[in-house]
């Protein structure tokens, strides 16, 4: 069977951002068009686009579109600040969101003296560069990570850290993809990932699309499969990595890391360096996004809990670095103690 075209969830153009609507997958492949910063911000909040690197790319293009809407006033830092804070207020845990906005602001400052048309072209080029560099970083980290995957490895993953969560190729699933491409025949156990089912809807869809064997399990089944020696490695992405290696990722990741440690199974994190937060000493300072309780009280829009029962909905948890065997970035494989290695020393 012919290989399907490379998957990307974002298309950047001069006057818009097109997003593969991830709320509709796997049932329908529909694209949402955003023409200004506010539409991009709403798409991020509503999870049309999700996954830390993809959120960062969308926000970068959102900032460009916001400046484009302002015309010559886009060169005014105060006007830009309003757009930036609207975009930055969408999903607080995703480090790449803030990283991308900081980078766009740097480009805006560097080019603020140029005529308006040229200024906008530079911002558009910066957003596109962020997208392209993300794919390049994913391919590089996948090559490093693949070395840690044995032939026929049974890999457990959580949420979706794939092409859909990035500019393309993926982080954790980039490693899986690379292992598949070099003929190692990896097989994936995908946790469904309540409440929004990114594992069931997105990871299962994108792996099946590429012909990579995947079996779906509910989140509560992970210990069962680890206890029966049916998992060789746990491999996840990250939303924010503190300087000491503490890692925020989709809620449930922390529990998987402890289970892996209890069973002597390697626990690997794969992320580009744009997810690193060097200013954050450890995970205690990570801002955890809390989403609407309705996401927990319902499954796929159908209410499953009795009326009047409250629900909590932290979207992420923080895995302490002591449970992480390695962090894989485009620079290579970082081993504990992570501090110096992540700092690039
Ligand atoms: O709430 P989401 O779907 O944006 O959460 C996504 C994750 O937790 C991913 O694992 C993380 O962003 C890394 S994506 C390469």
PDB file of N, CA and C and ligand atoms in Angstrom, residues 47 49-55 91 94 138 158-162 165-166 170-172 196 198 202 236-239 248-251 253 270-272 289 291 315-316, ligand 1:
ATOM      1  N   UNK A  47      -9.642  23.566  21.512  1.00  0.00           N
ATOM      2  CA  UNK A  47      -8.910  22.353  21.145  1.00  0.00           C
ATOM      3  C   UNK A  47      -9.172  21.899  19.712  1.00  0.00           C
ATOM      4  N   UNK A  49      -7.040  22.878  17.653  1.00  0.00           N
ATOM      5  CA  UNK A  49      -5.619  22.525  17.596  1.00  0.00           C
ATOM      6  C   UNK A  49      -5.171  22.316  19.038  1.00  0.00           C
ATOM      7  N   UNK A  50      -4.333  21.286  19.237  1.00  0.00           N
ATOM      8  CA  UNK A  50      -3.865  21.003  20.598  1.00  0.00           C
ATOM      9  C   UNK A  50      -2.514  20.302  20.473  1.00  0.00           C
ATOM     10  N   UNK A  51      -1.885  20.065  21.655  1.00  0.00           N
ATOM     11  CA  UNK A  51      -0.511  19.562  21.652  1.00  0.00           C
ATOM     12  C   UNK A  51       0.418  20.778  21.701  1.00  0.00           C
ATOM     13  N   UNK A  52       1.354  20.777  22.665  1.00  0.00           N
ATOM     14  CA  UNK A  52       2.116  21.998  22.933  1.00  0.00           C
ATOM     15  C   UNK A  52       2.811  22.598  21.698  1.00  0.00           C
ATOM     16  N   UNK A  53       3.554  21.826  20.898  1.00  0.00           N
ATOM     17  CA  UNK A  53       4.224  22.451  19.753  1.00  0.00           C
ATOM     18  C   UNK A  53       3.240  23.009  18.720  1.00  0.00           C
ATOM     19  N   UNK A  54       2.156  22.299  18.467  1.00  0.00           N
ATOM     20  CA  UNK A  54       1.168  22.793  17.489  1.00  0.00           C
ATOM     21  C   UNK A  54       0.495  24.064  18.005  1.00  0.00           C
ATOM     22  N   UNK A  55       0.262  24.129  19.300  1.00  0.00           N
ATOM     23  CA  UNK A  55      -0.316  25.342  19.894  1.00  0.00           C
ATOM     24  C   UNK A  55       0.639  26.511  19.682  1.00  0.00           C
ATOM     25  N   UNK A  91      -3.813  28.583  26.918  1.00  0.00           N
ATOM     26  CA  UNK A  91      -3.500  27.283  27.516  1.00  0.00           C
ATOM     27  C   UNK A  91      -2.192  27.408  28.312  1.00  0.00           C
ATOM     28  N   UNK A  94       1.251  24.877  28.341  1.00  0.00           N
ATOM     29  CA  UNK A  94       2.056  24.592  27.145  1.00  0.00           C
ATOM     30  C   UNK A  94       3.209  25.590  27.002  1.00  0.00           C
ATOM     31  N   UNK A 138      11.680  17.455  15.363  1.00  0.00           N
ATOM     32  CA  UNK A 138      11.034  16.163  15.625  1.00  0.00           C
ATOM     33  C   UNK A 138      11.745  15.026  14.904  1.00  0.00           C
ATOM     34  N   UNK A 158       0.671   7.739  25.991  1.00  0.00           N
ATOM     35  CA  UNK A 158      -0.490   8.395  26.599  1.00  0.00           C
ATOM     36  C   UNK A 158      -0.787   9.653  25.812  1.00  0.00           C
ATOM     37  N   UNK A 159      -2.047  10.006  25.720  1.00  0.00           N
ATOM     38  CA  UNK A 159      -2.483  11.195  24.989  1.00  0.00           C
ATOM     39  C   UNK A 159      -2.046  11.092  23.525  1.00  0.00           C
ATOM     40  N   UNK A 160      -1.784  12.223  22.887  1.00  0.00           N
ATOM     41  CA  UNK A 160      -1.274  12.221  21.510  1.00  0.00           C
ATOM     42  C   UNK A 160      -0.097  13.164  21.424  1.00  0.00           C
ATOM     43  N   UNK A 161       1.072  12.589  21.216  1.00  0.00           N
ATOM     44  CA  UNK A 161       2.288  13.380  20.994  1.00  0.00           C
ATOM     45  C   UNK A 161       2.790  13.026  19.597  1.00  0.00           C
ATOM     46  N   UNK A 162       1.881  13.166  18.638  1.00  0.00           N
ATOM     47  CA  UNK A 162       2.168  12.746  17.271  1.00  0.00           C
ATOM     48  C   UNK A 162       2.239  13.918  16.316  1.00  0.00           C
ATOM     49  N   UNK A 165       0.003  16.766  17.030  1.00  0.00           N
ATOM     50  CA  UNK A 165       0.302  17.650  18.164  1.00  0.00           C
ATOM     51  C   UNK A 165       1.455  18.606  17.862  1.00  0.00           C
ATOM     52  N   UNK A 166       1.953  18.567  16.630  1.00  0.00           N
ATOM     53  CA  UNK A 166       3.184  19.290  16.285  1.00  0.00           C
ATOM     54  C   UNK A 166       3.045  19.873  14.876  1.00  0.00           C
ATOM     55  N   UNK A 170       5.792  14.394  14.764  1.00  0.00           N
ATOM     56  CA  UNK A 170       5.511  14.043  16.152  1.00  0.00           C
ATOM     57  C   UNK A 170       6.751  13.901  17.006  1.00  0.00           C
ATOM     58  N   UNK A 171       6.550  13.872  18.328  1.00  0.00           N
ATOM     59  CA  UNK A 171       7.658  13.720  19.274  1.00  0.00           C
ATOM     60  C   UNK A 171       7.706  12.255  19.730  1.00  0.00           C
ATOM     61  N   UNK A 172       6.891  11.883  20.714  1.00  0.00           N
ATOM     62  CA  UNK A 172       6.867  10.466  21.125  1.00  0.00           C
ATOM     63  C   UNK A 172       6.500   9.583  19.927  1.00  0.00           C
ATOM     64  N   UNK A 196     -10.719  13.740  27.246  1.00  0.00           N
ATOM     65  CA  UNK A 196     -11.020  14.112  25.854  1.00  0.00           C
ATOM     66  C   UNK A 196     -10.594  13.064  24.826  1.00  0.00           C
ATOM     67  N   UNK A 198      -7.783  11.801  23.587  1.00  0.00           N
ATOM     68  CA  UNK A 198      -6.788  12.044  22.525  1.00  0.00           C
ATOM     69  C   UNK A 198      -6.120  10.736  22.084  1.00  0.00           C
ATOM     70  N   UNK A 202      -7.097  10.249  18.427  1.00  0.00           N
ATOM     71  CA  UNK A 202      -6.030  10.850  17.623  1.00  0.00           C
ATOM     72  C   UNK A 202      -4.826   9.917  17.433  1.00  0.00           C
ATOM     73  N   UNK A 236       6.315   9.107  26.179  1.00  0.00           N
ATOM     74  CA  UNK A 236       5.304  10.181  26.154  1.00  0.00           C
ATOM     75  C   UNK A 236       5.936  11.490  25.685  1.00  0.00           C
ATOM     76  N   UNK A 237       5.089  12.472  25.389  1.00  0.00           N
ATOM     77  CA  UNK A 237       5.549  13.816  25.056  1.00  0.00           C
ATOM     78  C   UNK A 237       5.575  14.676  26.308  1.00  0.00           C
ATOM     79  N   UNK A 238       5.657  15.988  26.114  1.00  0.00           N
ATOM     80  CA  UNK A 238       5.707  16.905  27.262  1.00  0.00           C
ATOM     81  C   UNK A 238       5.091  18.240  26.880  1.00  0.00           C
ATOM     82  N   UNK A 239       4.495  18.874  27.876  1.00  0.00           N
ATOM     83  CA  UNK A 239       3.976  20.235  27.691  1.00  0.00           C
ATOM     84  C   UNK A 239       4.929  21.280  28.223  1.00  0.00           C
ATOM     85  N   UNK A 248       5.756  18.278  32.898  1.00  0.00           N
ATOM     86  CA  UNK A 248       4.292  18.361  32.830  1.00  0.00           C
ATOM     87  C   UNK A 248       3.820  17.741  31.526  1.00  0.00           C
ATOM     88  N   UNK A 249       2.857  16.870  31.621  1.00  0.00           N
ATOM     89  CA  UNK A 249       2.244  16.277  30.421  1.00  0.00           C
ATOM     90  C   UNK A 249       0.801  15.917  30.777  1.00  0.00           C
ATOM     91  N   UNK A 250       0.096  15.403  29.802  1.00  0.00           N
ATOM     92  CA  UNK A 250      -1.330  15.088  29.990  1.00  0.00           C
ATOM     93  C   UNK A 250      -1.584  14.348  31.303  1.00  0.00           C
ATOM     94  N   UNK A 251      -2.627  14.763  32.010  1.00  0.00           N
ATOM     95  CA  UNK A 251      -2.948  14.149  33.289  1.00  0.00           C
ATOM     96  C   UNK A 251      -3.041  12.616  33.112  1.00  0.00           C
ATOM     97  N   UNK A 253      -0.062  10.940  33.168  1.00  0.00           N
ATOM     98  CA  UNK A 253       1.328  10.598  32.855  1.00  0.00           C
ATOM     99  C   UNK A 253       2.104  10.252  34.132  1.00  0.00           C
ATOM    100  N   UNK A 270       9.839  12.506  25.189  1.00  0.00           N
ATOM    101  CA  UNK A 270      10.390  13.049  23.940  1.00  0.00           C
ATOM    102  C   UNK A 270       9.784  14.424  23.696  1.00  0.00           C
ATOM    103  N   UNK A 271      10.641  15.437  23.509  1.00  0.00           N
ATOM    104  CA  UNK A 271      10.133  16.808  23.297  1.00  0.00           C
ATOM    105  C   UNK A 271      11.220  17.659  22.658  1.00  0.00           C
ATOM    106  N   UNK A 272      10.831  18.635  21.849  1.00  0.00           N
ATOM    107  CA  UNK A 272      11.840  19.560  21.323  1.00  0.00           C
ATOM    108  C   UNK A 272      12.312  20.515  22.412  1.00  0.00           C
ATOM    109  N   UNK A 289      -3.319  23.790  33.863  1.00  0.00           N
ATOM    110  CA  UNK A 289      -4.588  24.238  33.287  1.00  0.00           C
ATOM    111  C   UNK A 289      -5.735  23.393  33.862  1.00  0.00           C
ATOM    112  N   UNK A 291      -9.616  22.609  33.161  1.00  0.00           N
ATOM    113  CA  UNK A 291     -10.629  22.790  32.122  1.00  0.00           C
ATOM    114  C   UNK A 291     -12.037  22.570  32.702  1.00  0.00           C
ATOM    115  N   UNK A 315      -5.905  19.384  33.548  1.00  0.00           N
ATOM    116  CA  UNK A 315      -5.584  18.795  32.234  1.00  0.00           C
ATOM    117  C   UNK A 315      -4.199  18.163  32.201  1.00  0.00           C
ATOM    118  N   UNK A 316      -3.346  18.500  33.168  1.00  0.00           N
ATOM    119  CA  UNK A 316      -1.962  18.011  33.161  1.00  0.00           C
ATOM    120  C   UNK A 316      -1.551  17.608  34.568  1.00  0.00           C
TER     121      UNK A 316
HETATM  122  O1  LIG B   1      -4.521  18.822  26.113  1.00  0.00           O
HETATM  123  P1  LIG B   1      -3.644  18.472  24.957  1.00  0.00           P
HETATM  124  O2  LIG B   1      -4.261  17.511  23.999  1.00  0.00           O
HETATM  125  O3  LIG B   1      -3.093  19.710  24.279  1.00  0.00           O
HETATM  126  O4  LIG B   1      -2.407  17.732  25.640  1.00  0.00           O
HETATM  127  C1  LIG B   1      -1.355  17.290  24.832  1.00  0.00           C
HETATM  128  C2  LIG B   1      -0.288  16.552  25.554  1.00  0.00           C
HETATM  129  O5  LIG B   1      -0.341  16.366  26.759  1.00  0.00           O
HETATM  130  C3  LIG B   1       0.892  16.131  24.757  1.00  0.00           C
HETATM  131  O6  LIG B   1       1.459  14.967  25.279  1.00  0.00           O
HETATM  132  C4  LIG B   1       1.958  17.233  24.765  1.00  0.00           C
HETATM  133  O7  LIG B   1       1.410  18.474  24.420  1.00  0.00           O
HETATM  134  C5  LIG B   1       3.090  16.922  23.863  1.00  0.00           C
HETATM  135  S1  LIG B   1       2.611  16.977  22.169  1.00  0.00           S
HETATM  136  C6  LIG B   1       3.997  16.715  21.215  1.00  0.00           C
END
